Amino acid sequence: MRFSENIRLLQPSATIAVSTLAKRLKAEGRDIIDLSAGQPDFDTPTWISDAGVEGIRQGGTRYTPVPGMPRLREAIAEVLSTRAGRPLSPDGVVVSSGAKQSLFNAVFSLFGPGDKVLIGTPYWTSYPQMVVLARAEPGFVAGSSERDLKLTAADLDAVYDDSVRGFMFSTPSNPTGAVYTRSELGDLVAWARERNVWLLSDEIYREIYFGEGSSSAPSLLDFGADEMGPAVLIDGVSKAYAMTGWRIGFSYSDADVAKKFSAFQSHTTSNAATPSQFAALAAYENRARSAEAIREMGQAFRRRRDLLVRLVKEKLPGFDFVKPEGAFYMFLNIESALGASMPDSSEFCKRILEEVGVALVPGVAFGDDRYVRLSYATSDELIEDAIGRVSGFLGQQS
Ligand code: PMP
Ligand code: GLU
């Protein structure tokens, strides 16, 4: 069958493929521990779900304006303004069906043929695919392991040329959990401003942060309008509010840019699902209640992070990892286990899944074949059991 040139290079999402396989094996009765899931294992707080149901009852079953219900855009702008310490306009907010769509709106609207978009390696698996779908060219930049695989302005300069129009990254990072400090982020912000390059800052894990001194990770919003060049902030309710299935994300940018994103979205999906917008409205309007829910889930993630770090040090000595400071992932370096019989991260994950029933995502899905990603969005018992199984498997190989 002949498909269009648009999808010639398209690969399906590897993260979704692994978790689908893990679910299928489980349904077939196999004893599988799924550390591949890219979503919180908590239910959406009941009062947020109730607001969605109430929205339906009150007639919230029709289209809304494409960029979202005015009240939701205002509530989001309010949250962002508090963070920025200056008023940010609801006109800059475009609500979409998940942060994934917000990212795609931005990539497709801002980049096209002849444009290069820099992407830090390791990256979230969908970034290069989105750039290729826009027929732009991804330019990969590897972060050094001494800096937890984070990038510096010098790394970006080493690959910069006149065709570079954008740079996209996530902090806290999926897949590493590394977090850019305010000063590291400031360097990237200045770099992009000086070169007039679009900065796409994906902060979907911003509120799952274990660092000192703040409940959320440093953000683009920490920088003044005069410090920033062209930039788009991506966020949403999926991760911090345990609302992946509701499909609500948003972008924040200059109002003129937001209008273009909205025009594009008006021809793809129109507005995000109306009942989900009601649920997100409750989440963003009731700040104190949300903060409490996020704090509770965050404490569980931190406890599991500590447990996982301890277990890996104890049971997988010789395996290096990036210390996770946010999100709910660990990026584990498996180089010491690779060899003729297990040459790469895909084979490593395949063998671990088949032989000891633990689902991990191969690092190659994130552009770095020396690693695998573990999600600790699961119970302490399962984390403990999984690391025991991986350690047993590796013991048999040596
Ligand atoms: N960015 C990153 C870094 C992610 O891990 C995810 C997870 N799917 C997304 C964006 C998309 O989030 P959403 O579910 O809101 O589309
Ligand atoms: N972001 C999650 C992950 O990285 C969910 C899956 C996806 O959307 O790719 O696993």
GROMACS .gro file of C-alpha atoms and ligand atoms in nm:
model
  424
    1MET     CA    1   0.000   0.000   0.000
    2ARG     CA    2   0.122   0.346  -0.082
    3PHE     CA    3   0.120   0.607   0.192
    4SER     CA    4   0.200   0.974   0.166
    5GLU     CA    5   0.545   1.130   0.186
    6ASN     CA    6   0.424   1.292   0.512
    7ILE     CA    7   0.457   0.970   0.708
    8ARG     CA    8   0.744   0.806   0.520
    9LEU     CA    9   0.975   0.821   0.823
   10LEU     CA   10   0.709   0.786   1.093
   11GLN     CA   11   0.768   0.536   1.375
   12PRO     CA   12   0.490   0.447   1.622
   13SER     CA   13   0.547   0.566   1.981
   14ALA     CA   14   0.791   0.321   2.143
   15THR     CA   15   0.680   0.412   2.496
   16ILE     CA   16   0.319   0.333   2.413
   17ALA     CA   17   0.425   0.014   2.227
   18VAL     CA   18   0.608  -0.129   2.531
   19SER     CA   19   0.330  -0.055   2.777
   20THR     CA   20   0.072  -0.200   2.535
   21LEU     CA   21   0.278  -0.519   2.511
   22ALA     CA   22   0.312  -0.536   2.891
   23LYS     CA   23  -0.067  -0.498   2.931
   24ARG     CA   24  -0.129  -0.769   2.672
   25LEU     CA   25   0.105  -1.017   2.837
   26LYS     CA   26  -0.057  -0.944   3.173
   27ALA     CA   27  -0.403  -1.002   3.024
   28GLU     CA   28  -0.276  -1.338   2.894
   29GLY     CA   29  -0.199  -1.433   3.253
   30ARG     CA   30   0.178  -1.373   3.254
   31ASP     CA   31   0.331  -1.242   3.576
   32ILE     CA   32   0.452  -0.904   3.449
   33ILE     CA   33   0.576  -0.604   3.647
   34ASP     CA   34   0.525  -0.299   3.431
   35LEU     CA   35   0.793  -0.036   3.483
   36SER     CA   36   0.727   0.107   3.138
   37ALA     CA   37   0.420   0.313   3.220
   38GLY     CA   38   0.450   0.684   3.153
   39GLN     CA   39   0.165   0.779   3.381
   40PRO     CA   40   0.089   0.813   3.753
   41ASP     CA   41  -0.065   0.503   3.909
   42PHE     CA   42  -0.299   0.723   4.118
   43ASP     CA   43  -0.662   0.792   4.035
   44THR     CA   44  -0.762   1.147   3.948
   45PRO     CA   45  -0.865   1.316   4.278
   46THR     CA   46  -1.238   1.249   4.318
   47TRP     CA   47  -1.338   1.614   4.346
   48ILE     CA   48  -1.174   1.683   4.008
   49SER     CA   49  -1.353   1.387   3.846
   50ASP     CA   50  -1.680   1.505   4.005
   51ALA     CA   51  -1.634   1.847   3.843
   52GLY     CA   52  -1.610   1.674   3.503
   53VAL     CA   53  -1.930   1.477   3.571
   54GLU     CA   54  -2.105   1.790   3.697
   55GLY     CA   55  -1.990   1.970   3.381
   56ILE     CA   56  -2.170   1.708   3.172
   57ARG     CA   57  -2.485   1.737   3.386
   58GLN     CA   58  -2.485   2.114   3.343
   59GLY     CA   59  -2.482   2.087   2.967
   60GLY     CA   60  -2.109   2.094   2.903
   61THR     CA   61  -2.151   1.856   2.612
   62ARG     CA   62  -2.116   2.097   2.322
   63TYR     CA   63  -1.823   2.261   2.146
   64THR     CA   64  -1.633   2.531   2.329
   65PRO     CA   65  -1.417   2.798   2.162
   66VAL     CA   66  -1.117   2.626   1.997
   67PRO     CA   67  -0.850   2.750   2.246
   68GLY     CA   68  -1.066   2.647   2.544
   69MET     CA   69  -1.346   2.778   2.766
   70PRO     CA   70  -1.272   3.140   2.857
   71ARG     CA   71  -1.294   3.059   3.229
   72LEU     CA   72  -1.040   2.778   3.193
   73ARG     CA   73  -0.797   2.997   2.998
   74GLU     CA   74  -0.835   3.262   3.268
   75ALA     CA   75  -0.774   3.009   3.547
   76ILE     CA   76  -0.461   2.882   3.372
   77ALA     CA   77  -0.337   3.238   3.310
   78GLU     CA   78  -0.394   3.308   3.681
   79VAL     CA   79  -0.180   3.009   3.784
   80LEU     CA   80   0.094   3.111   3.539
   81SER     CA   81   0.078   3.477   3.654
   82THR     CA   82   0.129   3.375   4.016
   83ARG     CA   83   0.432   3.173   3.915
   84ALA     CA   84   0.574   3.449   3.691
   85GLY     CA   85   0.503   3.726   3.940
   86ARG     CA   86   0.356   3.939   3.661
   87PRO     CA   87   0.019   3.932   3.484
   88LEU     CA   88   0.008   3.690   3.191
   89SER     CA   89  -0.282   3.713   2.948
   90PRO     CA   90  -0.537   3.434   2.895
   91ASP     CA   91  -0.503   3.521   2.524
   92GLY     CA   92  -0.167   3.343   2.529
   93VAL     CA   93  -0.321   3.015   2.651
   94VAL     CA   94  -0.435   2.747   2.405
   95VAL     CA   95  -0.597   2.442   2.564
   96SER     CA   96  -0.550   2.119   2.368
   97SER     CA   97  -0.619   1.746   2.389
   98GLY     CA   98  -0.308   1.676   2.596
   99ALA     CA   99   0.037   1.832   2.610
  100LYS     CA  100   0.123   1.611   2.314
  101GLN     CA  101  -0.118   1.806   2.096
  102SER     CA  102   0.008   2.138   2.236
  103LEU     CA  103   0.361   2.035   2.135
  104PHE     CA  104   0.245   1.929   1.791
  105ASN     CA  105   0.053   2.256   1.740
  106ALA     CA  106   0.374   2.444   1.821
  107VAL     CA  107   0.611   2.229   1.614
  108PHE     CA  108   0.383   2.223   1.310
  109SER     CA  109   0.306   2.596   1.325
  110LEU     CA  110   0.662   2.717   1.385
  111PHE     CA  111   0.882   2.482   1.179
  112GLY     CA  112   0.877   2.347   0.825
  113PRO     CA  113   1.094   2.245   0.531
  114GLY     CA  114   1.447   2.386   0.553
  115ASP     CA  115   1.426   2.443   0.930
  116LYS     CA  116   1.636   2.256   1.181
  117VAL     CA  117   1.508   2.195   1.533
  118LEU     CA  118   1.763   2.104   1.800
  119ILE     CA  119   1.663   1.825   2.036
  120GLY     CA  120   1.868   1.725   2.339
  121THR     CA  121   1.954   1.356   2.365
  122PRO     CA  122   1.806   1.174   2.547
  123TYR     CA  123   1.471   1.318   2.441
  124TRP     CA  124   1.109   1.230   2.490
  125THR     CA  125   1.037   0.984   2.214
  126SER     CA  126   0.776   1.193   2.028
  127TYR     CA  127   0.989   1.506   1.971
  128PRO     CA  128   1.184   1.394   1.662
  129GLN     CA  129   0.874   1.234   1.512
  130MET     CA  130   0.682   1.561   1.547
  131VAL     CA  131   0.964   1.755   1.382
  132VAL     CA  132   0.979   1.506   1.094
  133LEU     CA  133   0.599   1.521   1.053
  134ALA     CA  134   0.638   1.898   1.009
  135ARG     CA  135   0.900   1.813   0.739
  136ALA     CA  136   1.164   2.000   0.935
  137GLU     CA  137   1.492   1.837   1.034
  138PRO     CA  138   1.579   1.726   1.388
  139GLY     CA  139   1.934   1.812   1.498
  140PHE     CA  140   2.044   1.595   1.789
  141VAL     CA  141   2.267   1.725   2.067
  142ALA     CA  142   2.395   1.485   2.331
  143GLY     CA  143   2.420   1.600   2.693
  144SER     CA  144   2.729   1.492   2.884
  145SER     CA  145   2.697   1.226   3.155
  146GLU     CA  146   2.892   1.448   3.398
  147ARG     CA  147   2.599   1.688   3.382
  148ASP     CA  148   2.325   1.426   3.411
  149LEU     CA  149   2.284   1.434   3.031
  150LYS     CA  150   2.165   1.795   3.048
  151LEU     CA  151   2.271   2.044   2.780
  152THR     CA  152   2.466   2.366   2.805
  153ALA     CA  153   2.475   2.666   2.572
  154ALA     CA  154   2.818   2.542   2.456
  155ASP     CA  155   2.666   2.204   2.355
  156LEU     CA  156   2.402   2.388   2.152
  157ASP     CA  157   2.660   2.619   1.995
  158ALA     CA  158   2.862   2.320   1.876
  159VAL     CA  159   2.576   2.218   1.644
  160TYR     CA  160   2.425   2.558   1.571
  161ASP     CA  161   2.399   2.681   1.213
  162ASP     CA  162   2.180   2.929   1.026
  163SER     CA  163   1.904   2.676   0.962
  164VAL     CA  164   1.838   2.627   1.336
  165ARG     CA  165   1.495   2.770   1.417
  166GLY     CA  166   1.410   2.594   1.740
  167PHE     CA  167   1.524   2.397   2.043
  168MET     CA  168   1.291   2.168   2.235
  169PHE     CA  169   1.350   1.994   2.567
  170SER     CA  170   1.174   1.880   2.884
  171THR     CA  171   1.252   1.974   3.244
  172PRO     CA  172   1.205   1.771   3.461
  173SER     CA  173   1.322   1.541   3.187
  174ASN     CA  174   1.147   1.242   3.043
  175PRO     CA  175   1.334   0.996   3.031
  176THR     CA  176   1.600   1.093   3.291
  177GLY     CA  177   1.419   1.282   3.570
  178ALA     CA  178   1.704   1.537   3.560
  179VAL     CA  179   1.601   1.896   3.627
  180TYR     CA  180   1.766   2.212   3.493
  181THR     CA  181   1.857   2.450   3.775
  182ARG     CA  182   1.744   2.810   3.743
  183SER     CA  183   2.089   2.914   3.633
  184GLU     CA  184   2.125   2.629   3.379
  185LEU     CA  185   1.784   2.718   3.240
  186GLY     CA  186   1.884   3.085   3.232
  187ASP     CA  187   2.181   2.998   3.009
  188LEU     CA  188   1.953   2.818   2.763
  189VAL     CA  189   1.702   3.104   2.768
  190ALA     CA  190   1.980   3.356   2.693
  191TRP     CA  191   2.127   3.133   2.422
  192ALA     CA  192   1.791   3.107   2.243
  193ARG     CA  193   1.716   3.479   2.281
  194GLU     CA  194   2.055   3.583   2.140
  195ARG     CA  195   2.007   3.363   1.832
  196ASN     CA  196   1.637   3.434   1.793
  197VAL     CA  197   1.567   3.061   1.816
  198TRP     CA  198   1.227   2.933   1.937
  199LEU     CA  199   1.257   2.774   2.279
  200LEU     CA  200   0.996   2.503   2.345
  201SER     CA  201   1.006   2.425   2.715
  202ASP     CA  202   0.805   2.114   2.801
  203GLU     CA  203   0.724   2.148   3.171
  204ILE     CA  204   0.458   1.878   3.198
  205TYR     CA  205   0.643   1.729   3.503
  206ARG     CA  206   0.713   2.070   3.662
  207GLU     CA  207   0.510   1.998   3.975
  208ILE     CA  208   0.665   1.655   4.036
  209TYR     CA  209   0.989   1.786   4.179
  210PHE     CA  210   1.205   1.663   4.467
  211GLY     CA  211   1.452   1.951   4.489
  212GLU     CA  212   1.499   2.175   4.789
  213GLY     CA  213   1.337   2.512   4.836
  214SER     CA  214   1.039   2.485   4.603
  215SER     CA  215   0.754   2.247   4.533
  216SER     CA  216   0.801   2.282   4.158
  217ALA     CA  217   1.098   2.278   3.922
  218PRO     CA  218   1.251   2.596   3.775
  219SER     CA  219   1.046   2.720   3.479
  220LEU     CA  220   1.056   2.956   3.184
  221LEU     CA  221   0.814   3.163   3.390
  222ASP     CA  222   1.095   3.243   3.633
  223PHE     CA  223   1.243   3.470   3.364
  224GLY     CA  224   1.121   3.820   3.284
  225ALA     CA  225   0.973   3.914   2.948
  226ASP     CA  226   1.291   4.112   2.870
  227GLU     CA  227   1.511   3.806   2.936
  228MET     CA  228   1.319   3.582   2.701
  229GLY     CA  229   1.327   3.553   2.323
  230PRO     CA  230   1.060   3.369   2.127
  231ALA     CA  231   0.935   3.092   2.355
  232VAL     CA  232   0.650   2.850   2.413
  233LEU     CA  233   0.571   2.688   2.746
  234ILE     CA  234   0.401   2.347   2.741
  235ASP     CA  235   0.218   2.210   3.043
  236GLY     CA  236  -0.106   2.035   3.137
  237VAL     CA  237  -0.289   1.828   3.394
  238SER     CA  238  -0.185   1.478   3.280
  239LYS     CA  239   0.102   1.405   3.516
  240ALA     CA  240   0.085   1.618   3.832
  241TYR     CA  241  -0.293   1.581   3.863
  242ALA     CA  242  -0.304   1.213   3.756
  243MET     CA  243  -0.530   1.299   3.462
  244THR     CA  244  -0.365   1.133   3.160
  245GLY     CA  245  -0.693   0.994   3.024
  246TRP     CA  246  -0.876   1.327   3.036
  247ARG     CA  247  -0.649   1.459   2.759
  248ILE     CA  248  -0.595   1.821   2.862
  249GLY     CA  249  -0.273   2.013   2.799
  250PHE     CA  250  -0.198   2.372   2.710
  251SER     CA  251   0.060   2.603   2.560
  252TYR     CA  252   0.144   2.954   2.671
  253SER     CA  253   0.302   3.197   2.426
  254ASP     CA  254   0.254   3.548   2.290
  255ALA     CA  255  -0.109   3.605   2.199
  256ASP     CA  256  -0.031   3.638   1.824
  257VAL     CA  257   0.144   3.304   1.826
  258ALA     CA  258  -0.139   3.148   2.030
  259LYS     CA  259  -0.383   3.262   1.758
  260LYS     CA  260  -0.188   3.062   1.498
  261PHE     CA  261  -0.185   2.751   1.719
  262SER     CA  262  -0.558   2.790   1.764
  263ALA     CA  263  -0.613   2.834   1.388
  264PHE     CA  264  -0.419   2.512   1.326
  265GLN     CA  265  -0.611   2.327   1.597
  266SER     CA  266  -0.941   2.454   1.449
  267HIS     CA  267  -0.869   2.228   1.149
  268THR     CA  268  -0.750   1.923   1.341
  269THR     CA  269  -0.946   1.856   1.661
  270SER     CA  270  -1.132   2.184   1.741
  271ASN     CA  271  -1.158   2.218   2.119
  272ALA     CA  272  -1.036   1.971   2.381
  273ALA     CA  273  -1.318   1.753   2.520
  274THR     CA  274  -1.562   1.981   2.702
  275PRO     CA  275  -1.624   1.764   3.013
  276SER     CA  276  -1.245   1.732   3.054
  277GLN     CA  277  -1.216   2.110   3.043
  278PHE     CA  278  -1.459   2.130   3.336
  279ALA     CA  279  -1.243   1.887   3.533
  280ALA     CA  280  -0.926   2.085   3.450
  281LEU     CA  281  -1.104   2.405   3.551
  282ALA     CA  282  -1.168   2.260   3.898
  283ALA     CA  283  -0.802   2.154   3.921
  284TYR     CA  284  -0.670   2.499   3.827
  285GLU     CA  285  -0.927   2.709   4.017
  286ASN     CA  286  -0.893   2.527   4.349
  287ARG     CA  287  -0.523   2.590   4.401
  288ALA     CA  288  -0.505   2.497   4.771
  289ARG     CA  289  -0.688   2.168   4.719
  290SER     CA  290  -0.478   2.083   4.413
  291ALA     CA  291  -0.155   2.169   4.591
  292GLU     CA  292  -0.250   1.926   4.869
  293ALA     CA  293  -0.327   1.645   4.619
  294ILE     CA  294  -0.002   1.710   4.430
  295ARG     CA  295   0.192   1.718   4.755
  296GLU     CA  296   0.055   1.378   4.861
  297MET     CA  297   0.129   1.214   4.525
  298GLY     CA  298   0.469   1.388   4.515
  299GLN     CA  299   0.558   1.241   4.856
  300ALA     CA  300   0.480   0.892   4.726
  301PHE     CA  301   0.695   0.951   4.414
  302ARG     CA  302   0.981   1.081   4.629
  303ARG     CA  303   0.962   0.779   4.860
  304ARG     CA  304   0.966   0.544   4.562
  305ARG     CA  305   1.252   0.737   4.403
  306ASP     CA  306   1.454   0.697   4.723
  307LEU     CA  307   1.367   0.327   4.739
  308LEU     CA  308   1.463   0.268   4.376
  309VAL     CA  309   1.792   0.456   4.411
  310ARG     CA  310   1.878   0.250   4.721
  311LEU     CA  311   1.782  -0.080   4.555
  312VAL     CA  312   1.976  -0.009   4.236
  313LYS     CA  313   2.287   0.083   4.434
  314GLU     CA  314   2.253  -0.232   4.644
  315LYS     CA  315   2.145  -0.488   4.387
  316LEU     CA  316   2.279  -0.355   4.060
  317PRO     CA  317   2.624  -0.232   4.158
  318GLY     CA  318   2.819  -0.112   3.857
  319PHE     CA  319   2.505   0.026   3.693
  320ASP     CA  320   2.521   0.402   3.676
  321PHE     CA  321   2.212   0.622   3.654
  322VAL     CA  322   2.105   0.981   3.637
  323LYS     CA  323   1.979   1.078   3.983
  324PRO     CA  324   1.612   1.164   3.933
  325GLU     CA  325   1.516   1.504   4.076
  326GLY     CA  326   1.167   1.511   3.928
  327ALA     CA  327   0.907   1.323   3.717
  328PHE     CA  328   0.887   0.947   3.792
  329TYR     CA  329   1.157   0.791   3.577
  330MET     CA  330   1.508   0.658   3.626
  331PHE     CA  331   1.747   0.630   3.331
  332LEU     CA  332   1.975   0.336   3.403
  333ASN     CA  333   2.303   0.286   3.220
  334ILE     CA  334   2.324  -0.079   3.110
  335GLU     CA  335   2.658  -0.063   2.925
  336SER     CA  336   2.821  -0.301   3.171
  337ALA     CA  337   2.567  -0.572   3.078
  338LEU     CA  338   2.590  -0.534   2.700
  339GLY     CA  339   2.794  -0.778   2.494
  340ALA     CA  340   2.768  -1.026   2.210
  341SER     CA  341   2.453  -1.199   2.340
  342MET     CA  342   2.282  -0.875   2.444
  343PRO     CA  343   2.414  -0.608   2.210
  344ASP     CA  344   2.174  -0.319   2.269
  345SER     CA  345   1.900  -0.172   2.488
  346SER     CA  346   1.619  -0.332   2.283
  347GLU     CA  347   1.763  -0.682   2.325
  348PHE     CA  348   1.824  -0.613   2.695
  349CYS     CA  349   1.459  -0.513   2.746
  350LYS     CA  350   1.330  -0.802   2.536
  351ARG     CA  351   1.526  -1.059   2.738
  352ILE     CA  352   1.425  -0.904   3.073
  353LEU     CA  353   1.059  -0.905   2.970
  354GLU     CA  354   1.065  -1.260   2.836
  355GLU     CA  355   1.278  -1.418   3.107
  356VAL     CA  356   1.184  -1.238   3.429
  357GLY     CA  357   0.867  -1.050   3.333
  358VAL     CA  358   0.979  -0.690   3.391
  359ALA     CA  359   0.877  -0.431   3.129
  360LEU     CA  360   1.129  -0.149   3.075
  361VAL     CA  361   1.163   0.094   2.783
  362PRO     CA  362   1.484   0.065   2.576
  363GLY     CA  363   1.693   0.383   2.578
  364VAL     CA  364   1.709   0.376   2.200
  365ALA     CA  365   1.349   0.503   2.204
  366PHE     CA  366   1.490   0.819   2.362
  367GLY     CA  367   1.797   0.836   2.138
  368ASP     CA  368   2.049   0.672   2.375
  369ASP     CA  369   2.107   0.299   2.336
  370ARG     CA  370   2.332   0.278   2.645
  371TYR     CA  371   2.036   0.314   2.881
  372VAL     CA  372   1.692   0.181   2.973
  373ARG     CA  373   1.407   0.376   3.132
  374LEU     CA  374   1.234   0.256   3.448
  375SER     CA  375   0.910   0.419   3.560
  376TYR     CA  376   0.856   0.411   3.936
  377ALA     CA  377   0.488   0.508   3.909
  378THR     CA  378   0.402   0.182   4.080
  379SER     CA  379   0.395   0.034   4.431
  380ASP     CA  380   0.699  -0.005   4.659
  381GLU     CA  381   0.645  -0.383   4.660
  382LEU     CA  382   0.653  -0.406   4.281
  383ILE     CA  383   0.961  -0.182   4.259
  384GLU     CA  384   1.137  -0.409   4.507
  385ASP     CA  385   1.025  -0.726   4.328
  386ALA     CA  386   1.125  -0.586   3.985
  387ILE     CA  387   1.478  -0.488   4.087
  388GLY     CA  388   1.520  -0.829   4.252
  389ARG     CA  389   1.419  -0.997   3.926
  390VAL     CA  390   1.650  -0.782   3.713
  391SER     CA  391   1.936  -0.847   3.953
  392GLY     CA  392   1.866  -1.224   3.941
  393PHE     CA  393   1.861  -1.216   3.561
  394LEU     CA  394   2.192  -1.030   3.543
  395GLY     CA  395   2.348  -1.267   3.797
  396GLN     CA  396   2.269  -1.559   3.563
  397GLN     CA  397   2.436  -1.383   3.270
  398SER     CA  398   2.768  -1.330   3.442
  399PMP     N1  399   0.580   1.569   2.721
  399PMP     C1  400   0.642   1.473   2.790
  399PMP     C2  401   0.785   1.494   2.826
  399PMP     C3  402   0.574   1.358   2.828
  399PMP     O1  403   0.637   1.262   2.896
  399PMP     C4  404   0.439   1.342   2.793
  399PMP     C5  405   0.370   1.214   2.834
  399PMP     N2  406   0.286   1.155   2.754
  399PMP     C6  407   0.378   1.444   2.719
  399PMP     C7  408   0.450   1.557   2.685
  399PMP     C8  409   0.235   1.437   2.673
  399PMP     O2  410   0.146   1.452   2.776
  399PMP     P1  411  -0.011   1.439   2.753
  399PMP     O3  412  -0.050   1.307   2.807
  399PMP     O4  413  -0.071   1.555   2.828
  399PMP     O5  414  -0.037   1.448   2.607
  400GLU     N1  415   0.474   1.027   2.818
  400GLU     C1  416   0.453   0.892   2.857
  400GLU     C2  417   0.581   0.811   2.832
  400GLU     O1  418   0.680   0.867   2.798
  400GLU     C3  419   0.329   0.832   2.799
  400GLU     C4  420   0.340   0.760   2.668
  400GLU     C5  421   0.345   0.852   2.552
  400GLU     O2  422   0.258   0.939   2.541
  400GLU     O3  423   0.439   0.837   2.474
  400GLU     O4  424   0.583   0.696   2.855
   0.00000   0.00000   0.00000
